[in-house]
């Protein structure tokens, strides 16, 4: 309908109706050549809202309001979707240190790995040996002097928390990434003297993810079977896990916190998710393989 009306209007300008000759009374027409074409460019036509304006005029308040509403709705939907994803489904983290080498890369001045965790992984199940997980520091001994970066100003802190909800700022907690070695009810230990390495329920682990070239015991000059000092036996409480870094000599993991109230274990409730993917750098993109070290 709009096209028809516009076409009719344009034709009305280009081919005007017959008018009688003022002298003879006979019908006559205007020249429809160049003069008519030029005139058509200068004419005004009806705009959509009935106002007179130049062809192509867009000064329409209702259209502007509609566009603004659409933009607001799109932005709100994007923020809502981002919040749902970050809160319930997954979140991205950056690996800051070498404690999980060679599985996850991280060091000062490196192209640190960016990982994505699955927050749904343990809503319907429990962590399994071999899972690589991100968790919140369960006790102060894990924090290593960490302090909150949030402002003391209530308003600014609220803005920072809001950014965190949408993934634009880190959460206000100290997060770590390690590998699950033992779960609730299992007993973990390591004695260098027996040369068996880490054992769970008396059985030595198979740990292909450890790069022995990275492990150098500076006291003995060669790697020891525990890649560090003796520990255990420690029985993991139900609902907790025992975690260790793949780079054993550069990881402050459960072994370093045996004297705290949880004996170095981590409550499952503090686990934020299971590492699923490396998404950056491009040369490292890929899924996270789960290797169960227990025989």
PDB file of N, CA and C in Angstrom, residues 17-86:
ATOM      1  N   UNK A  17      -2.286  16.363 -14.625  1.00  0.00           N
ATOM      2  CA  UNK A  17      -3.549  16.186 -15.349  1.00  0.00           C
ATOM      3  C   UNK A  17      -3.699  17.214 -16.459  1.00  0.00           C
ATOM      4  N   UNK A  18      -4.627  16.895 -17.444  1.00  0.00           N
ATOM      5  CA  UNK A  18      -4.922  17.838 -18.519  1.00  0.00           C
ATOM      6  C   UNK A  18      -5.554  19.088 -17.940  1.00  0.00           C
ATOM      7  N   UNK A  19      -5.177  20.231 -18.495  1.00  0.00           N
ATOM      8  CA  UNK A  19      -5.789  21.494 -18.106  1.00  0.00           C
ATOM      9  C   UNK A  19      -6.247  22.193 -19.394  1.00  0.00           C
ATOM     10  N   UNK A  20      -7.369  22.820 -19.381  1.00  0.00           N
ATOM     11  CA  UNK A  20      -7.823  23.509 -20.603  1.00  0.00           C
ATOM     12  C   UNK A  20      -6.962  24.709 -20.912  1.00  0.00           C
ATOM     13  N   UNK A  21      -6.775  24.962 -22.205  1.00  0.00           N
ATOM     14  CA  UNK A  21      -6.044  26.137 -22.627  1.00  0.00           C
ATOM     15  C   UNK A  21      -6.867  27.368 -22.283  1.00  0.00           C
ATOM     16  N   UNK A  22      -6.193  28.324 -21.643  1.00  0.00           N
ATOM     17  CA  UNK A  22      -6.934  29.495 -21.174  1.00  0.00           C
ATOM     18  C   UNK A  22      -7.553  30.284 -22.323  1.00  0.00           C
ATOM     19  N   UNK A  23      -6.999  30.105 -23.538  1.00  0.00           N
ATOM     20  CA  UNK A  23      -7.518  30.870 -24.664  1.00  0.00           C
ATOM     21  C   UNK A  23      -8.540  30.090 -25.456  1.00  0.00           C
ATOM     22  N   UNK A  24      -8.163  28.811 -25.768  1.00  0.00           N
ATOM     23  CA  UNK A  24      -9.028  28.040 -26.655  1.00  0.00           C
ATOM     24  C   UNK A  24      -9.954  27.113 -25.921  1.00  0.00           C
ATOM     25  N   UNK A  25      -9.613  26.830 -24.620  1.00  0.00           N
ATOM     26  CA  UNK A  25     -10.438  25.885 -23.863  1.00  0.00           C
ATOM     27  C   UNK A  25     -10.124  24.462 -24.188  1.00  0.00           C
ATOM     28  N   UNK A  26      -9.128  24.250 -25.144  1.00  0.00           N
ATOM     29  CA  UNK A  26      -8.761  22.880 -25.491  1.00  0.00           C
ATOM     30  C   UNK A  26      -7.802  22.329 -24.446  1.00  0.00           C
ATOM     31  N   UNK A  27      -7.883  21.013 -24.271  1.00  0.00           N
ATOM     32  CA  UNK A  27      -6.924  20.413 -23.319  1.00  0.00           C
ATOM     33  C   UNK A  27      -5.500  20.591 -23.802  1.00  0.00           C
ATOM     34  N   UNK A  28      -4.600  20.753 -22.906  1.00  0.00           N
ATOM     35  CA  UNK A  28      -3.179  20.872 -23.234  1.00  0.00           C
ATOM     36  C   UNK A  28      -2.365  20.167 -22.162  1.00  0.00           C
ATOM     37  N   UNK A  29      -1.130  19.826 -22.461  1.00  0.00           N
ATOM     38  CA  UNK A  29      -0.238  19.178 -21.480  1.00  0.00           C
ATOM     39  C   UNK A  29       1.052  19.940 -21.413  1.00  0.00           C
ATOM     40  N   UNK A  30       1.797  19.706 -20.264  1.00  0.00           N
ATOM     41  CA  UNK A  30       3.119  20.299 -20.109  1.00  0.00           C
ATOM     42  C   UNK A  30       4.161  19.380 -20.723  1.00  0.00           C
ATOM     43  N   UNK A  31       5.296  19.967 -21.055  1.00  0.00           N
ATOM     44  CA  UNK A  31       6.432  19.167 -21.522  1.00  0.00           C
ATOM     45  C   UNK A  31       6.893  18.290 -20.373  1.00  0.00           C
ATOM     46  N   UNK A  32       7.034  16.988 -20.603  1.00  0.00           N
ATOM     47  CA  UNK A  32       7.447  16.079 -19.522  1.00  0.00           C
ATOM     48  C   UNK A  32       8.902  15.690 -19.673  1.00  0.00           C
ATOM     49  N   UNK A  33       9.672  16.546 -20.284  1.00  0.00           N
ATOM     50  CA  UNK A  33      11.085  16.248 -20.469  1.00  0.00           C
ATOM     51  C   UNK A  33      11.905  16.625 -19.264  1.00  0.00           C
ATOM     52  N   UNK A  34      13.025  17.301 -19.560  1.00  0.00           N
ATOM     53  CA  UNK A  34      13.987  17.621 -18.517  1.00  0.00           C
ATOM     54  C   UNK A  34      13.391  18.506 -17.447  1.00  0.00           C
ATOM     55  N   UNK A  35      12.574  19.475 -17.845  1.00  0.00           N
ATOM     56  CA  UNK A  35      12.002  20.391 -16.868  1.00  0.00           C
ATOM     57  C   UNK A  35      11.165  19.643 -15.847  1.00  0.00           C
ATOM     58  N   UNK A  36      10.403  18.632 -16.285  1.00  0.00           N
ATOM     59  CA  UNK A  36       9.570  17.867 -15.365  1.00  0.00           C
ATOM     60  C   UNK A  36      10.430  17.060 -14.416  1.00  0.00           C
ATOM     61  N   UNK A  37      11.513  16.487 -14.929  1.00  0.00           N
ATOM     62  CA  UNK A  37      12.398  15.682 -14.083  1.00  0.00           C
ATOM     63  C   UNK A  37      13.040  16.543 -13.020  1.00  0.00           C
ATOM     64  N   UNK A  38      13.522  17.717 -13.430  1.00  0.00           N
ATOM     65  CA  UNK A  38      14.133  18.605 -12.459  1.00  0.00           C
ATOM     66  C   UNK A  38      13.130  19.047 -11.419  1.00  0.00           C
ATOM     67  N   UNK A  39      11.922  19.320 -11.848  1.00  0.00           N
ATOM     68  CA  UNK A  39      10.900  19.760 -10.904  1.00  0.00           C
ATOM     69  C   UNK A  39      10.594  18.666  -9.905  1.00  0.00           C
ATOM     70  N   UNK A  40      10.598  17.424 -10.374  1.00  0.00           N
ATOM     71  CA  UNK A  40      10.275  16.317  -9.465  1.00  0.00           C
ATOM     72  C   UNK A  40      11.281  16.237  -8.338  1.00  0.00           C
ATOM     73  N   UNK A  41      12.549  16.550  -8.623  1.00  0.00           N
ATOM     74  CA  UNK A  41      13.567  16.498  -7.585  1.00  0.00           C
ATOM     75  C   UNK A  41      13.358  17.575  -6.545  1.00  0.00           C
ATOM     76  N   UNK A  42      12.724  18.660  -6.912  1.00  0.00           N
ATOM     77  CA  UNK A  42      12.536  19.764  -5.991  1.00  0.00           C
ATOM     78  C   UNK A  42      11.218  19.694  -5.245  1.00  0.00           C
ATOM     79  N   UNK A  43      10.314  18.841  -5.707  1.00  0.00           N
ATOM     80  CA  UNK A  43       9.001  18.753  -5.073  1.00  0.00           C
ATOM     81  C   UNK A  43       9.092  18.107  -3.700  1.00  0.00           C
ATOM     82  N   UNK A  44       8.095  18.316  -2.881  1.00  0.00           N
ATOM     83  CA  UNK A  44       7.955  17.687  -1.583  1.00  0.00           C
ATOM     84  C   UNK A  44       6.846  16.654  -1.675  1.00  0.00           C
ATOM     85  N   UNK A  45       7.037  15.532  -0.996  1.00  0.00           N
ATOM     86  CA  UNK A  45       6.015  14.487  -0.968  1.00  0.00           C
ATOM     87  C   UNK A  45       5.623  14.228   0.469  1.00  0.00           C
ATOM     88  N   UNK A  46       4.512  13.529   0.638  1.00  0.00           N
ATOM     89  CA  UNK A  46       4.050  13.207   1.980  1.00  0.00           C
ATOM     90  C   UNK A  46       4.977  12.201   2.656  1.00  0.00           C
ATOM     91  N   UNK A  47       5.318  12.476   3.902  1.00  0.00           N
ATOM     92  CA  UNK A  47       6.086  11.514   4.695  1.00  0.00           C
ATOM     93  C   UNK A  47       5.125  10.567   5.373  1.00  0.00           C
ATOM     94  N   UNK A  48       5.648   9.551   6.025  1.00  0.00           N
ATOM     95  CA  UNK A  48       4.803   8.514   6.603  1.00  0.00           C
ATOM     96  C   UNK A  48       3.833   9.044   7.645  1.00  0.00           C
ATOM     97  N   UNK A  49       4.250  10.107   8.349  1.00  0.00           N
ATOM     98  CA  UNK A  49       3.367  10.598   9.406  1.00  0.00           C
ATOM     99  C   UNK A  49       2.465  11.738   8.932  1.00  0.00           C
ATOM    100  N   UNK A  50       2.441  11.967   7.620  1.00  0.00           N
ATOM    101  CA  UNK A  50       1.524  12.967   7.084  1.00  0.00           C
ATOM    102  C   UNK A  50       2.120  14.343   6.980  1.00  0.00           C
ATOM    103  N   UNK A  51       3.336  14.570   7.579  1.00  0.00           N
ATOM    104  CA  UNK A  51       3.953  15.879   7.503  1.00  0.00           C
ATOM    105  C   UNK A  51       4.629  16.040   6.155  1.00  0.00           C
ATOM    106  N   UNK A  52       4.701  17.279   5.705  1.00  0.00           N
ATOM    107  CA  UNK A  52       5.391  17.563   4.468  1.00  0.00           C
ATOM    108  C   UNK A  52       6.873  17.665   4.761  1.00  0.00           C
ATOM    109  N   UNK A  53       7.700  17.002   3.944  1.00  0.00           N
ATOM    110  CA  UNK A  53       9.136  17.062   4.137  1.00  0.00           C
ATOM    111  C   UNK A  53       9.840  16.565   2.904  1.00  0.00           C
ATOM    112  N   UNK A  54      11.146  16.770   2.806  1.00  0.00           N
ATOM    113  CA  UNK A  54      11.891  16.335   1.630  1.00  0.00           C
ATOM    114  C   UNK A  54      11.884  14.823   1.517  1.00  0.00           C
ATOM    115  N   UNK A  55      12.045  14.321   0.279  1.00  0.00           N
ATOM    116  CA  UNK A  55      12.141  12.884   0.076  1.00  0.00           C
ATOM    117  C   UNK A  55      13.298  12.350   0.908  1.00  0.00           C
ATOM    118  N   UNK A  56      13.084  11.257   1.625  1.00  0.00           N
ATOM    119  CA  UNK A  56      14.119  10.654   2.457  1.00  0.00           C
ATOM    120  C   UNK A  56      14.161  11.215   3.857  1.00  0.00           C
ATOM    121  N   UNK A  57      13.263  12.125   4.209  1.00  0.00           N
ATOM    122  CA  UNK A  57      13.262  12.685   5.559  1.00  0.00           C
ATOM    123  C   UNK A  57      13.001  11.599   6.586  1.00  0.00           C
ATOM    124  N   UNK A  58      13.746  11.631   7.727  1.00  0.00           N
ATOM    125  CA  UNK A  58      13.607  10.593   8.763  1.00  0.00           C
ATOM    126  C   UNK A  58      13.342  11.174  10.142  1.00  0.00           C
ATOM    127  N   UNK A  59      12.965  12.423  10.195  1.00  0.00           N
ATOM    128  CA  UNK A  59      12.729  13.064  11.487  1.00  0.00           C
ATOM    129  C   UNK A  59      11.386  12.608  12.037  1.00  0.00           C
ATOM    130  N   UNK A  60      11.390  11.416  12.646  1.00  0.00           N
ATOM    131  CA  UNK A  60      10.163  10.810  13.149  1.00  0.00           C
ATOM    132  C   UNK A  60      10.359  10.432  14.610  1.00  0.00           C
ATOM    133  N   UNK A  61       9.807  11.183  15.552  1.00  0.00           N
ATOM    134  CA  UNK A  61      10.008  10.906  16.981  1.00  0.00           C
ATOM    135  C   UNK A  61       9.592   9.500  17.377  1.00  0.00           C
ATOM    136  N   UNK A  62       8.498   9.020  16.823  1.00  0.00           N
ATOM    137  CA  UNK A  62       8.021   7.679  17.184  1.00  0.00           C
ATOM    138  C   UNK A  62       9.019   6.608  16.757  1.00  0.00           C
ATOM    139  N   UNK A  63       9.609   6.771  15.566  1.00  0.00           N
ATOM    140  CA  UNK A  63      10.616   5.816  15.106  1.00  0.00           C
ATOM    141  C   UNK A  63      11.842   5.851  16.003  1.00  0.00           C
ATOM    142  N   UNK A  64      12.249   7.063  16.400  1.00  0.00           N
ATOM    143  CA  UNK A  64      13.410   7.180  17.278  1.00  0.00           C
ATOM    144  C   UNK A  64      13.151   6.493  18.602  1.00  0.00           C
ATOM    145  N   UNK A  65      11.967   6.701  19.168  1.00  0.00           N
ATOM    146  CA  UNK A  65      11.627   6.047  20.441  1.00  0.00           C
ATOM    147  C   UNK A  65      11.623   4.536  20.286  1.00  0.00           C
ATOM    148  N   UNK A  66      11.106   4.053  19.169  1.00  0.00           N
ATOM    149  CA  UNK A  66      11.073   2.612  18.915  1.00  0.00           C
ATOM    150  C   UNK A  66      12.485   2.044  18.825  1.00  0.00           C
ATOM    151  N   UNK A  67      13.380   2.775  18.157  1.00  0.00           N
ATOM    152  CA  UNK A  67      14.768   2.323  18.030  1.00  0.00           C
ATOM    153  C   UNK A  67      15.456   2.263  19.383  1.00  0.00           C
ATOM    154  N   UNK A  68      15.233   3.289  20.197  1.00  0.00           N
ATOM    155  CA  UNK A  68      15.824   3.310  21.540  1.00  0.00           C
ATOM    156  C   UNK A  68      15.324   2.132  22.364  1.00  0.00           C
ATOM    157  N   UNK A  69      14.016   1.868  22.280  1.00  0.00           N
ATOM    158  CA  UNK A  69      13.457   0.729  23.024  1.00  0.00           C
ATOM    159  C   UNK A  69      14.103  -0.580  22.584  1.00  0.00           C
ATOM    160  N   UNK A  70      14.274  -0.736  21.282  1.00  0.00           N
ATOM    161  CA  UNK A  70      14.878  -1.964  20.770  1.00  0.00           C
ATOM    162  C   UNK A  70      16.307  -2.125  21.273  1.00  0.00           C
ATOM    163  N   UNK A  71      17.069  -1.036  21.282  1.00  0.00           N
ATOM    164  CA  UNK A  71      18.451  -1.091  21.766  1.00  0.00           C
ATOM    165  C   UNK A  71      18.491  -1.471  23.239  1.00  0.00           C
ATOM    166  N   UNK A  72      17.627  -0.846  24.039  1.00  0.00           N
ATOM    167  CA  UNK A  72      17.576  -1.149  25.474  1.00  0.00           C
ATOM    168  C   UNK A  72      17.228  -2.621  25.706  1.00  0.00           C
ATOM    169  N   UNK A  73      16.261  -3.124  24.952  1.00  0.00           N
ATOM    170  CA  UNK A  73      15.848  -4.528  25.104  1.00  0.00           C
ATOM    171  C   UNK A  73      16.990  -5.472  24.736  1.00  0.00           C
ATOM    172  N   UNK A  74      17.693  -5.174  23.637  1.00  0.00           N
ATOM    173  CA  UNK A  74      18.805  -6.032  23.210  1.00  0.00           C
ATOM    174  C   UNK A  74      19.915  -6.042  24.254  1.00  0.00           C
ATOM    175  N   UNK A  75      20.281  -4.853  24.756  1.00  0.00           N
ATOM    176  CA  UNK A  75      21.335  -4.765  25.776  1.00  0.00           C
ATOM    177  C   UNK A  75      20.928  -5.520  27.037  1.00  0.00           C
ATOM    178  N   UNK A  76      19.675  -5.346  27.462  1.00  0.00           N
ATOM    179  CA  UNK A  76      19.190  -6.039  28.659  1.00  0.00           C
ATOM    180  C   UNK A  76      19.232  -7.555  28.473  1.00  0.00           C
ATOM    181  N   UNK A  77      18.846  -8.019  27.296  1.00  0.00           N
ATOM    182  CA  UNK A  77      18.866  -9.468  27.022  1.00  0.00           C
ATOM    183  C   UNK A  77      20.293 -10.008  27.029  1.00  0.00           C
ATOM    184  N   UNK A  78      21.221  -9.246  26.450  1.00  0.00           N
ATOM    185  CA  UNK A  78      22.622  -9.679  26.431  1.00  0.00           C
ATOM    186  C   UNK A  78      23.177  -9.764  27.850  1.00  0.00           C
ATOM    187  N   UNK A  79      22.888  -8.747  28.674  1.00  0.00           N
ATOM    188  CA  UNK A  79      23.360  -8.753  30.059  1.00  0.00           C
ATOM    189  C   UNK A  79      22.744  -9.898  30.850  1.00  0.00           C
ATOM    190  N   UNK A  80      21.458 -10.134  30.645  1.00  0.00           N
ATOM    191  CA  UNK A  80      20.789 -11.228  31.347  1.00  0.00           C
ATOM    192  C   UNK A  80      21.387 -12.572  30.948  1.00  0.00           C
ATOM    193  N   UNK A  81      21.607 -12.760  29.651  1.00  0.00           N
ATOM    194  CA  UNK A  81      22.188 -14.012  29.175  1.00  0.00           C
ATOM    195  C   UNK A  81      23.601 -14.195  29.723  1.00  0.00           C
ATOM    196  N   UNK A  82      24.382 -13.104  29.737  1.00  0.00           N
ATOM    197  CA  UNK A  82      25.740 -13.169  30.273  1.00  0.00           C
ATOM    198  C   UNK A  82      25.726 -13.549  31.743  1.00  0.00           C
ATOM    199  N   UNK A  83      24.814 -12.943  32.504  1.00  0.00           N
ATOM    200  CA  UNK A  83      24.705 -13.253  33.937  1.00  0.00           C
ATOM    201  C   UNK A  83      24.346 -14.716  34.156  1.00  0.00           C
ATOM    202  N   UNK A  84      23.393 -15.222  33.392  1.00  0.00           N
ATOM    203  CA  UNK A  84      22.995 -16.631  33.523  1.00  0.00           C
ATOM    204  C   UNK A  84      24.174 -17.546  33.205  1.00  0.00           C
ATOM    205  N   UNK A  85      24.889 -17.237  32.122  1.00  0.00           N
ATOM    206  CA  UNK A  85      26.033 -18.062  31.731  1.00  0.00           C
ATOM    207  C   UNK A  85      27.120 -18.049  32.795  1.00  0.00           C
ATOM    208  N   UNK A  86      27.465 -16.847  33.279  1.00  0.00           N
ATOM    209  CA  UNK A  86      28.550 -16.719  34.246  1.00  0.00           C
ATOM    210  C   UNK A  86      28.185 -17.322  35.596  1.00  0.00           C
TER     211      UNK A  86
END
